[in-house]
Amino acid sequence: MYQDWLFKDCPGGWRLRYRRNGGGYEASQDGETWEKVPSVTEITGLLNKKLHEWAVRQVVDYLRGELVPGLVLGPEDVDRILDGAAKAHRKASQRAAGQGTDFHAWAEAYLKGQRPPFPEEEPLRGMALALADWWDGNGGEALRSEEAVFHPEHRYAGRVDLVARLGGRVVVLDLKTSPRAYPEHLLQVGAYALALREEGLAVEGGFVVALREGMKVAEVPLEEAGEAFLGLLAVHRFLEGLKGS
């Protein structure tokens, strides 16, 4: 029945289960009654990344390429252009996600010590070299990867990209296929650090590594990020409570 589930024993006698390919987390103390718990990304998703502004820019760029001075448009042309404008943001997102996902997989493999061949094409090659220089220059050593975590007191779960020793410290690394680190990314790392500390792991630092349009590394102020995450978790629970009232 549970062949698609993965399980993990957690502090306080809790057990976490989650599907291999996503689909949410559930926790139990007795192994019989399972409680659905929110994911870290579900909670941080409450923050506004101004995606609507990005989507508008994609539409404007599309229209700029289609509409030229003096162009005479028939009804079919108008329908085609409006349909293309409506889909512009989705197509742009799919293009970026495809390239980002490929490089994310390369980066994960490299940081785990598998040493895959460097990409040949730019800008991926330049990004890969920059990541390798930063990682190796700081003595990076992977300790855990793609591991689920659960906080028994605050009842949330998530999956950490990488726990590593870097620059002599135990740190949480979150790889993002975005042009920079957004505030919600910092809160995610803070949340992972809180859960890992509950397991007894002395996490001392955290980084968000953004891997699009060049490599950008943002160090996370862990204590502040963790506190802010718990505040957002309270907001999430309040909103969920309103749905049931």
CSV table of N, CA and C in Angstrom, one decimal, residues 2-146:
chain,number,residue,atom,x,y,z
A,2,TYR,N,2.0,1.2,0.7
A,2,TYR,CA,2.8,2.4,0.9
A,2,TYR,C,4.1,2.3,0.1
A,3,GLN,N,4.1,1.5,-1.1
A,3,GLN,CA,5.3,1.3,-1.8
A,3,GLN,C,5.8,2.6,-2.4
A,4,ASP,N,4.9,3.6,-2.6
A,4,ASP,CA,5.4,4.9,-3.2
A,4,ASP,C,5.8,5.9,-2.1
A,5,TRP,N,5.8,5.5,-0.8
A,5,TRP,CA,6.2,6.4,0.3
A,5,TRP,C,7.6,6.1,0.8
A,6,LEU,N,8.2,7.1,1.2
A,6,LEU,CA,9.5,7.0,2.0
A,6,LEU,C,9.2,7.4,3.4
A,7,PHE,N,10.0,6.8,4.3
A,7,PHE,CA,9.7,7.0,5.7
A,7,PHE,C,11.0,7.4,6.4
A,8,LYS,N,10.9,8.2,7.5
A,8,LYS,CA,12.1,8.7,8.2
A,8,LYS,C,11.7,8.8,9.7
A,9,ASP,N,12.5,8.2,10.6
A,9,ASP,CA,12.3,8.4,12.0
A,9,ASP,C,12.9,9.7,12.4
A,10,CYS,N,12.1,10.4,13.3
A,10,CYS,CA,12.4,11.8,13.6
A,10,CYS,C,12.5,11.9,15.2
A,11,PRO,N,13.0,13.0,15.7
A,11,PRO,CA,13.1,13.2,17.1
A,11,PRO,C,11.7,13.2,17.8
A,12,GLY,N,11.7,12.8,19.1
A,12,GLY,CA,10.4,12.8,19.8
A,12,GLY,C,9.5,11.7,19.5
A,13,GLY,N,10.1,10.6,18.9
A,13,GLY,CA,9.3,9.4,18.6
A,13,GLY,C,8.4,9.6,17.4
A,14,TRP,N,8.6,10.7,16.6
A,14,TRP,CA,7.8,10.9,15.4
A,14,TRP,C,8.3,10.2,14.3
A,15,ARG,N,7.4,9.9,13.3
A,15,ARG,CA,7.8,9.3,12.1
A,15,ARG,C,7.2,10.1,10.9
A,16,LEU,N,8.1,10.4,9.9
A,16,LEU,CA,7.6,11.2,8.8
A,16,LEU,C,7.5,10.3,7.6
A,17,ARG,N,6.5,10.5,6.8
A,17,ARG,CA,6.4,9.8,5.5
A,17,ARG,C,6.0,10.8,4.4
A,18,TYR,N,6.5,10.5,3.2
A,18,TYR,CA,6.3,11.4,2.1
A,18,TYR,C,6.5,10.6,0.8
A,19,ARG,N,5.9,11.0,-0.3
A,19,ARG,CA,5.9,10.3,-1.5
A,19,ARG,C,7.3,10.6,-2.2
A,20,ARG,N,7.7,9.6,-3.0
A,20,ARG,CA,9.0,9.7,-3.7
A,20,ARG,C,9.1,10.9,-4.6
A,21,ASN,N,7.9,11.1,-5.3
A,21,ASN,CA,7.9,12.1,-6.3
A,21,ASN,C,7.1,13.4,-5.9
A,22,GLY,N,7.1,13.6,-4.6
A,22,GLY,CA,6.4,14.8,-4.1
A,22,GLY,C,4.9,14.4,-3.7
A,23,GLY,N,4.2,15.4,-3.3
A,23,GLY,CA,2.8,15.1,-2.9
A,23,GLY,C,2.5,15.3,-1.5
A,24,GLY,N,3.4,15.9,-0.7
A,24,GLY,CA,3.1,16.3,0.7
A,24,GLY,C,3.7,15.4,1.7
A,25,TYR,N,3.6,15.8,2.9
A,25,TYR,CA,4.2,15.1,4.1
A,25,TYR,C,3.2,14.8,5.1
A,26,GLU,N,3.4,13.7,5.8
A,26,GLU,CA,2.5,13.3,6.9
A,26,GLU,C,3.4,12.8,8.1
A,27,ALA,N,3.0,13.0,9.3
A,27,ALA,CA,3.7,12.6,10.5
A,27,ALA,C,2.9,11.9,11.4
A,28,SER,N,3.5,11.0,12.2
A,28,SER,CA,2.8,10.2,13.2
A,28,SER,C,3.7,9.9,14.4
A,29,GLN,N,3.0,9.8,15.6
A,29,GLN,CA,3.8,9.3,16.7
A,29,GLN,C,3.5,7.9,17.1
A,30,ASP,N,2.4,7.4,16.6
A,30,ASP,CA,2.0,6.0,16.9
A,30,ASP,C,2.1,5.1,15.7
A,31,GLY,N,2.3,5.6,14.6
A,31,GLY,CA,2.4,4.8,13.4
A,31,GLY,C,1.0,4.4,12.8
A,32,GLU,N,0.0,4.8,13.5
A,32,GLU,CA,-1.4,4.5,13.1
A,32,GLU,C,-2.1,5.8,12.5
A,33,THR,N,-2.1,6.8,13.3
A,33,THR,CA,-2.7,8.1,13.0
A,33,THR,C,-1.7,9.0,12.4
A,34,TRP,N,-2.0,9.4,11.1
A,34,TRP,CA,-1.1,10.3,10.4
A,34,TRP,C,-1.7,11.7,10.2
A,35,GLU,N,-0.8,12.6,10.5
A,35,GLU,CA,-1.2,14.1,10.4
A,35,GLU,C,-0.5,14.7,9.2
A,36,LYS,N,-1.3,15.4,8.4
A,36,LYS,CA,-0.7,16.1,7.3
A,36,LYS,C,0.0,17.3,7.8
A,37,VAL,N,1.2,17.5,7.4
A,37,VAL,CA,2.0,18.7,7.9
A,37,VAL,C,2.4,19.5,6.7
A,38,PRO,N,2.4,20.8,6.8
A,38,PRO,CA,2.8,21.7,5.6
A,38,PRO,C,4.3,21.6,5.3
A,39,SER,N,4.6,21.8,4.0
A,39,SER,CA,6.0,21.8,3.6
A,39,SER,C,6.6,23.2,3.8
A,40,VAL,N,7.9,23.2,3.9
A,40,VAL,CA,8.6,24.5,4.0
A,40,VAL,C,8.3,25.4,2.8
A,41,THR,N,8.3,24.8,1.6
A,41,THR,CA,8.0,25.7,0.4
A,41,THR,C,6.6,26.1,0.3
A,42,GLU,N,5.6,25.3,0.9
A,42,GLU,CA,4.2,25.7,0.9
A,42,GLU,C,4.1,27.0,1.8
A,43,ILE,N,4.8,27.0,2.9
A,43,ILE,CA,4.7,28.1,3.9
A,43,ILE,C,5.4,29.4,3.3
A,44,THR,N,6.6,29.2,2.7
A,44,THR,CA,7.3,30.4,2.2
A,44,THR,C,6.7,30.9,0.9
A,45,GLY,N,5.8,30.0,0.3
A,45,GLY,CA,5.1,30.5,-0.9
A,45,GLY,C,4.1,31.6,-0.6
A,46,LEU,N,3.8,31.9,0.7
A,46,LEU,CA,3.0,33.0,1.0
A,46,LEU,C,3.6,34.4,0.7
A,47,LEU,N,5.0,34.4,0.6
A,47,LEU,CA,5.7,35.6,0.3
A,47,LEU,C,5.5,35.9,-1.2
A,48,ASN,N,5.4,37.2,-1.5
A,48,ASN,CA,5.2,37.7,-2.9
A,48,ASN,C,6.5,37.8,-3.6
A,49,LYS,N,6.8,37.1,-4.6
A,49,LYS,CA,8.0,37.2,-5.4
A,49,LYS,C,7.8,38.2,-6.6
A,50,LYS,N,6.7,38.9,-6.6
A,50,LYS,CA,6.4,39.8,-7.7
A,50,LYS,C,6.4,39.1,-9.0
A,51,LEU,N,5.9,37.9,-9.0
A,51,LEU,CA,5.9,37.1,-10.3
A,51,LEU,C,4.9,37.8,-11.3
A,52,HIS,N,3.9,38.5,-10.8
A,52,HIS,CA,3.0,39.2,-11.8
A,52,HIS,C,3.8,40.2,-12.6
A,53,GLU,N,4.7,40.9,-11.9
A,53,GLU,CA,5.5,41.9,-12.6
A,53,GLU,C,6.4,41.3,-13.7
A,54,TRP,N,7.0,40.1,-13.4
A,54,TRP,CA,7.8,39.4,-14.4
A,54,TRP,C,6.9,38.9,-15.5
A,55,ALA,N,5.7,38.4,-15.2
A,55,ALA,CA,4.8,38.0,-16.3
A,55,ALA,C,4.4,39.1,-17.2
A,56,VAL,N,4.1,40.3,-16.7
A,56,VAL,CA,3.8,41.4,-17.5
A,56,VAL,C,5.0,41.8,-18.4
A,57,ARG,N,6.2,41.7,-17.9
A,57,ARG,CA,7.3,42.0,-18.8
A,57,ARG,C,7.4,41.0,-19.9
A,58,GLN,N,7.1,39.8,-19.7
A,58,GLN,CA,7.2,38.8,-20.8
A,58,GLN,C,6.1,39.1,-21.9
A,59,VAL,N,4.9,39.6,-21.4
A,59,VAL,CA,3.9,39.9,-22.4
A,59,VAL,C,4.3,41.1,-23.2
A,60,VAL,N,4.9,42.1,-22.5
A,60,VAL,CA,5.3,43.3,-23.2
A,60,VAL,C,6.4,43.0,-24.2
A,61,ASP,N,7.4,42.2,-23.8
A,61,ASP,CA,8.5,41.8,-24.7
A,61,ASP,C,7.9,41.1,-26.0
A,62,TYR,N,6.9,40.2,-25.7
A,62,TYR,CA,6.3,39.5,-26.9
A,62,TYR,C,5.6,40.4,-27.8
A,63,LEU,N,4.8,41.4,-27.3
A,63,LEU,CA,4.1,42.3,-28.1
A,63,LEU,C,5.1,43.2,-28.9
A,64,ARG,N,6.2,43.6,-28.2
A,64,ARG,CA,7.2,44.4,-28.9
A,64,ARG,C,7.7,43.8,-30.1
A,65,GLY,N,7.8,42.4,-30.1
A,65,GLY,CA,8.4,41.7,-31.2
A,65,GLY,C,7.3,41.5,-32.3
A,66,GLU,N,6.0,41.6,-32.0
A,66,GLU,CA,5.0,41.3,-32.9
A,66,GLU,C,4.4,42.6,-33.6
A,67,LEU,N,4.4,43.6,-32.8
A,67,LEU,CA,3.7,44.9,-33.3
A,67,LEU,C,4.8,45.8,-33.8
A,68,VAL,N,4.8,46.2,-35.0
A,68,VAL,CA,5.7,47.1,-35.6
A,68,VAL,C,4.9,48.2,-36.3
A,69,PRO,N,5.5,49.5,-36.3
A,69,PRO,CA,4.8,50.6,-36.9
A,69,PRO,C,4.3,50.3,-38.3
A,70,GLY,N,3.1,50.7,-38.6
A,70,GLY,CA,2.6,50.5,-40.0
A,70,GLY,C,2.0,49.2,-40.3
A,71,LEU,N,2.1,48.2,-39.3
A,71,LEU,CA,1.6,46.9,-39.5
A,71,LEU,C,0.1,46.9,-39.6
A,72,VAL,N,-0.5,46.3,-40.6
A,72,VAL,CA,-2.0,46.2,-40.7
A,72,VAL,C,-2.4,44.8,-40.3
A,73,LEU,N,-3.3,44.8,-39.3
A,73,LEU,CA,-3.7,43.5,-38.7
A,73,LEU,C,-5.1,43.1,-39.1
A,74,GLY,N,-5.3,41.9,-39.5
A,74,GLY,CA,-6.7,41.4,-39.7
A,74,GLY,C,-7.1,40.7,-38.5
A,75,PRO,N,-8.4,40.3,-38.4
A,75,PRO,CA,-9.0,39.6,-37.3
A,75,PRO,C,-8.2,38.4,-36.8
A,76,GLU,N,-7.7,37.6,-37.8
A,76,GLU,CA,-6.9,36.4,-37.4
A,76,GLU,C,-5.6,36.8,-36.8
A,77,ASP,N,-5.0,37.8,-37.4
A,77,ASP,CA,-3.7,38.3,-36.8
A,77,ASP,C,-3.9,38.8,-35.4
A,78,VAL,N,-4.9,39.5,-35.1
A,78,VAL,CA,-5.2,40.0,-33.8
A,78,VAL,C,-5.4,38.8,-32.8
A,79,ASP,N,-6.2,37.8,-33.2
A,79,ASP,CA,-6.4,36.6,-32.4
A,79,ASP,C,-5.1,35.9,-32.1
A,80,ARG,N,-4.2,35.8,-33.1
A,80,ARG,CA,-3.0,35.0,-33.0
A,80,ARG,C,-2.1,35.8,-32.0
A,81,ILE,N,-2.0,37.1,-32.1
A,81,ILE,CA,-1.1,37.9,-31.3
A,81,ILE,C,-1.6,37.9,-29.8
A,82,LEU,N,-2.9,38.0,-29.6
A,82,LEU,CA,-3.4,38.0,-28.3
A,82,LEU,C,-3.2,36.6,-27.6
A,83,ASP,N,-3.4,35.6,-28.4
A,83,ASP,CA,-3.2,34.2,-27.9
A,83,ASP,C,-1.7,34.0,-27.5
A,84,GLY,N,-0.8,34.5,-28.3
A,84,GLY,CA,0.6,34.4,-28.0
A,84,GLY,C,1.0,35.2,-26.8
A,85,ALA,N,0.4,36.4,-26.6
A,85,ALA,CA,0.7,37.2,-25.5
A,85,ALA,C,0.2,36.6,-24.2
A,86,ALA,N,-1.0,35.9,-24.3
A,86,ALA,CA,-1.5,35.2,-23.1
A,86,ALA,C,-0.6,34.1,-22.6
A,87,LYS,N,0.2,33.5,-23.6
A,87,LYS,CA,1.0,32.3,-23.3
A,87,LYS,C,2.5,32.7,-23.1
A,88,ALA,N,2.8,34.0,-23.3
A,88,ALA,CA,4.2,34.4,-23.3
A,88,ALA,C,4.9,34.1,-22.0
A,89,HIS,N,4.3,34.4,-20.9
A,89,HIS,CA,4.9,34.2,-19.6
A,89,HIS,C,5.2,32.7,-19.3
A,90,ARG,N,4.2,31.8,-19.8
A,90,ARG,CA,4.3,30.4,-19.5
A,90,ARG,C,5.5,29.8,-20.3
A,91,LYS,N,5.6,30.2,-21.6
A,91,LYS,CA,6.7,29.7,-22.4
A,91,LYS,C,8.0,30.2,-21.9
A,92,ALA,N,8.1,31.4,-21.5
A,92,ALA,CA,9.4,31.9,-20.9
A,92,ALA,C,9.8,31.2,-19.7
A,93,SER,N,8.8,30.9,-18.8
A,93,SER,CA,9.1,30.1,-17.6
A,93,SER,C,9.5,28.7,-17.9
A,94,GLN,N,8.9,28.1,-19.0
A,94,GLN,CA,9.3,26.7,-19.3
A,94,GLN,C,10.7,26.7,-19.9
A,95,ARG,N,11.1,27.7,-20.7
A,95,ARG,CA,12.4,27.7,-21.2
A,95,ARG,C,13.5,27.9,-20.1
A,96,ALA,N,13.2,28.8,-19.2
A,96,ALA,CA,14.1,29.0,-18.1
A,96,ALA,C,14.2,27.8,-17.2
A,97,ALA,N,13.1,27.1,-16.9
A,97,ALA,CA,13.0,26.0,-16.0
A,97,ALA,C,13.8,24.8,-16.6
A,98,GLY,N,13.7,24.6,-18.0
A,98,GLY,CA,14.4,23.5,-18.6
A,98,GLY,C,15.9,23.6,-18.5
A,99,GLN,N,16.4,24.8,-18.8
A,99,GLN,CA,17.8,25.0,-18.7
A,99,GLN,C,18.3,25.0,-17.2
A,100,GLY,N,17.5,25.6,-16.3
A,100,GLY,CA,17.8,25.6,-14.9
A,100,GLY,C,17.8,24.2,-14.3
A,101,THR,N,16.8,23.4,-14.7
A,101,THR,CA,16.8,22.0,-14.1
A,101,THR,C,18.0,21.2,-14.5
A,102,ASP,N,18.4,21.3,-15.8
A,102,ASP,CA,19.6,20.6,-16.2
A,102,ASP,C,20.8,21.0,-15.4
A,103,PHE,N,21.0,22.3,-15.2
A,103,PHE,CA,22.2,22.7,-14.5
A,103,PHE,C,22.1,22.4,-13.0
A,104,HIS,N,20.9,22.5,-12.5
A,104,HIS,CA,20.7,22.1,-11.1
A,104,HIS,C,21.2,20.7,-10.9
A,105,ALA,N,20.8,19.8,-11.8
A,105,ALA,CA,21.2,18.4,-11.7
A,105,ALA,C,22.8,18.3,-11.7
A,106,TRP,N,23.4,19.0,-12.6
A,106,TRP,CA,24.8,19.0,-12.7
A,106,TRP,C,25.5,19.5,-11.4
A,107,ALA,N,24.9,20.6,-10.9
A,107,ALA,CA,25.5,21.2,-9.7
A,107,ALA,C,25.4,20.2,-8.5
A,108,GLU,N,24.2,19.6,-8.4
A,108,GLU,CA,24.0,18.6,-7.3
A,108,GLU,C,25.0,17.5,-7.4
A,109,ALA,N,25.2,17.0,-8.6
A,109,ALA,CA,26.2,15.9,-8.8
A,109,ALA,C,27.6,16.3,-8.4
A,110,TYR,N,28.0,17.5,-8.8
A,110,TYR,CA,29.3,18.0,-8.5
A,110,TYR,C,29.5,18.2,-7.0
A,111,LEU,N,28.6,18.8,-6.4
A,111,LEU,CA,28.7,19.0,-4.9
A,111,LEU,C,28.7,17.7,-4.1
A,112,LYS,N,28.1,16.7,-4.7
A,112,LYS,CA,28.1,15.4,-4.0
A,112,LYS,C,29.4,14.6,-4.2
A,113,GLY,N,30.3,15.2,-5.0
A,113,GLY,CA,31.6,14.5,-5.2
A,113,GLY,C,31.6,13.6,-6.4
A,114,GLN,N,30.6,13.7,-7.3
A,114,GLN,CA,30.5,12.7,-8.4
A,114,GLN,C,31.4,13.2,-9.6
A,115,ARG,N,31.7,14.5,-9.6
A,115,ARG,CA,32.6,15.1,-10.6
A,115,ARG,C,32.1,14.8,-12.1
A,116,PRO,N,30.9,15.3,-12.4
A,116,PRO,CA,30.5,15.1,-13.8
A,116,PRO,C,31.3,16.0,-14.7
A,117,PRO,N,31.3,15.7,-16.0
A,117,PRO,CA,32.0,16.6,-17.0
A,117,PRO,C,31.4,18.0,-17.0
A,118,PHE,N,32.3,19.0,-17.2
A,118,PHE,CA,31.8,20.4,-17.2
A,118,PHE,C,31.0,20.6,-18.5
A,119,PRO,N,29.9,21.4,-18.4
A,119,PRO,CA,29.2,21.7,-19.6
A,119,PRO,C,30.1,22.4,-20.6
A,120,GLU,N,29.8,22.2,-21.9
A,120,GLU,CA,30.6,22.8,-23.0
A,120,GLU,C,30.0,24.2,-23.3
A,121,GLU,N,28.7,24.3,-23.3
A,121,GLU,CA,28.1,25.6,-23.8
A,121,GLU,C,28.1,26.7,-22.7
A,122,GLU,N,28.1,27.9,-23.2
A,122,GLU,CA,28.0,29.0,-22.3
A,122,GLU,C,26.5,29.4,-22.3
A,123,PRO,N,26.0,30.0,-21.2
A,123,PRO,CA,26.7,30.4,-20.0
A,123,PRO,C,26.9,29.3,-19.0
A,124,LEU,N,26.4,28.1,-19.3
A,124,LEU,CA,26.5,27.0,-18.3
A,124,LEU,C,27.9,26.7,-17.8
A,125,ARG,N,28.8,26.7,-18.8
A,125,ARG,CA,30.2,26.4,-18.5
A,125,ARG,C,30.8,27.4,-17.5
A,126,GLY,N,30.6,28.7,-17.7
A,126,GLY,CA,31.1,29.7,-16.8
A,126,GLY,C,30.5,29.6,-15.5
A,127,MET,N,29.2,29.3,-15.4
A,127,MET,CA,28.5,29.1,-14.1
A,127,MET,C,29.1,27.9,-13.4
A,128,ALA,N,29.3,26.8,-14.1
A,128,ALA,CA,29.9,25.6,-13.5
A,128,ALA,C,31.3,25.8,-12.9
A,129,LEU,N,32.1,26.5,-13.7
A,129,LEU,CA,33.5,26.8,-13.2
A,129,LEU,C,33.5,27.7,-12.0
A,130,ALA,N,32.5,28.7,-12.0
A,130,ALA,CA,32.4,29.5,-10.8
A,130,ALA,C,32.0,28.8,-9.6
A,131,LEU,N,31.0,27.8,-9.8
A,131,LEU,CA,30.5,27.0,-8.6
A,131,LEU,C,31.7,26.1,-8.1
A,132,ALA,N,32.4,25.5,-9.0
A,132,ALA,CA,33.5,24.6,-8.6
A,132,ALA,C,34.6,25.4,-7.9
A,133,ASP,N,34.9,26.6,-8.4
A,133,ASP,CA,35.9,27.4,-7.7
A,133,ASP,C,35.5,27.8,-6.3
A,134,TRP,N,34.2,28.2,-6.1
A,134,TRP,CA,33.7,28.5,-4.8
A,134,TRP,C,33.7,27.3,-3.9
A,135,TRP,N,33.2,26.2,-4.4
A,135,TRP,CA,33.0,25.0,-3.5
A,135,TRP,C,34.4,24.5,-3.1
A,136,ASP,N,35.3,24.2,-4.1
A,136,ASP,CA,36.6,23.6,-3.8
A,136,ASP,C,37.5,24.6,-3.1
A,137,GLY,N,37.3,25.9,-3.4
A,137,GLY,CA,38.1,26.9,-2.7
A,137,GLY,C,37.8,27.0,-1.2
A,138,ASN,N,36.6,26.6,-0.8
A,138,ASN,CA,36.2,26.6,0.6
A,138,ASN,C,36.2,25.2,1.2
A,139,GLY,N,36.8,24.2,0.5
A,139,GLY,CA,36.9,22.9,1.1
A,139,GLY,C,35.6,22.2,1.3
A,140,GLY,N,34.7,22.4,0.3
A,140,GLY,CA,33.4,21.8,0.4
A,140,GLY,C,33.4,20.3,0.5
A,141,GLU,N,32.6,19.8,1.4
A,141,GLU,CA,32.4,18.3,1.5
A,141,GLU,C,31.0,18.0,1.9
A,142,ALA,N,30.3,17.3,1.0
A,142,ALA,CA,28.9,16.9,1.2
A,142,ALA,C,28.8,15.9,2.4
A,143,LEU,N,27.8,16.2,3.3
A,143,LEU,CA,27.5,15.3,4.4
A,143,LEU,C,26.2,14.6,4.2
A,144,ARG,N,25.1,15.3,3.7
A,144,ARG,CA,23.8,14.7,3.4
A,144,ARG,C,23.3,15.4,2.2
A,145,SER,N,22.4,14.7,1.5
A,145,SER,CA,21.8,15.4,0.3
A,145,SER,C,20.4,14.8,0.1
A,146,GLU,N,19.5,15.7,-0.4
A,146,GLU,CA,18.1,15.4,-0.7
A,146,GLU,C,17.5,14.7,0.5
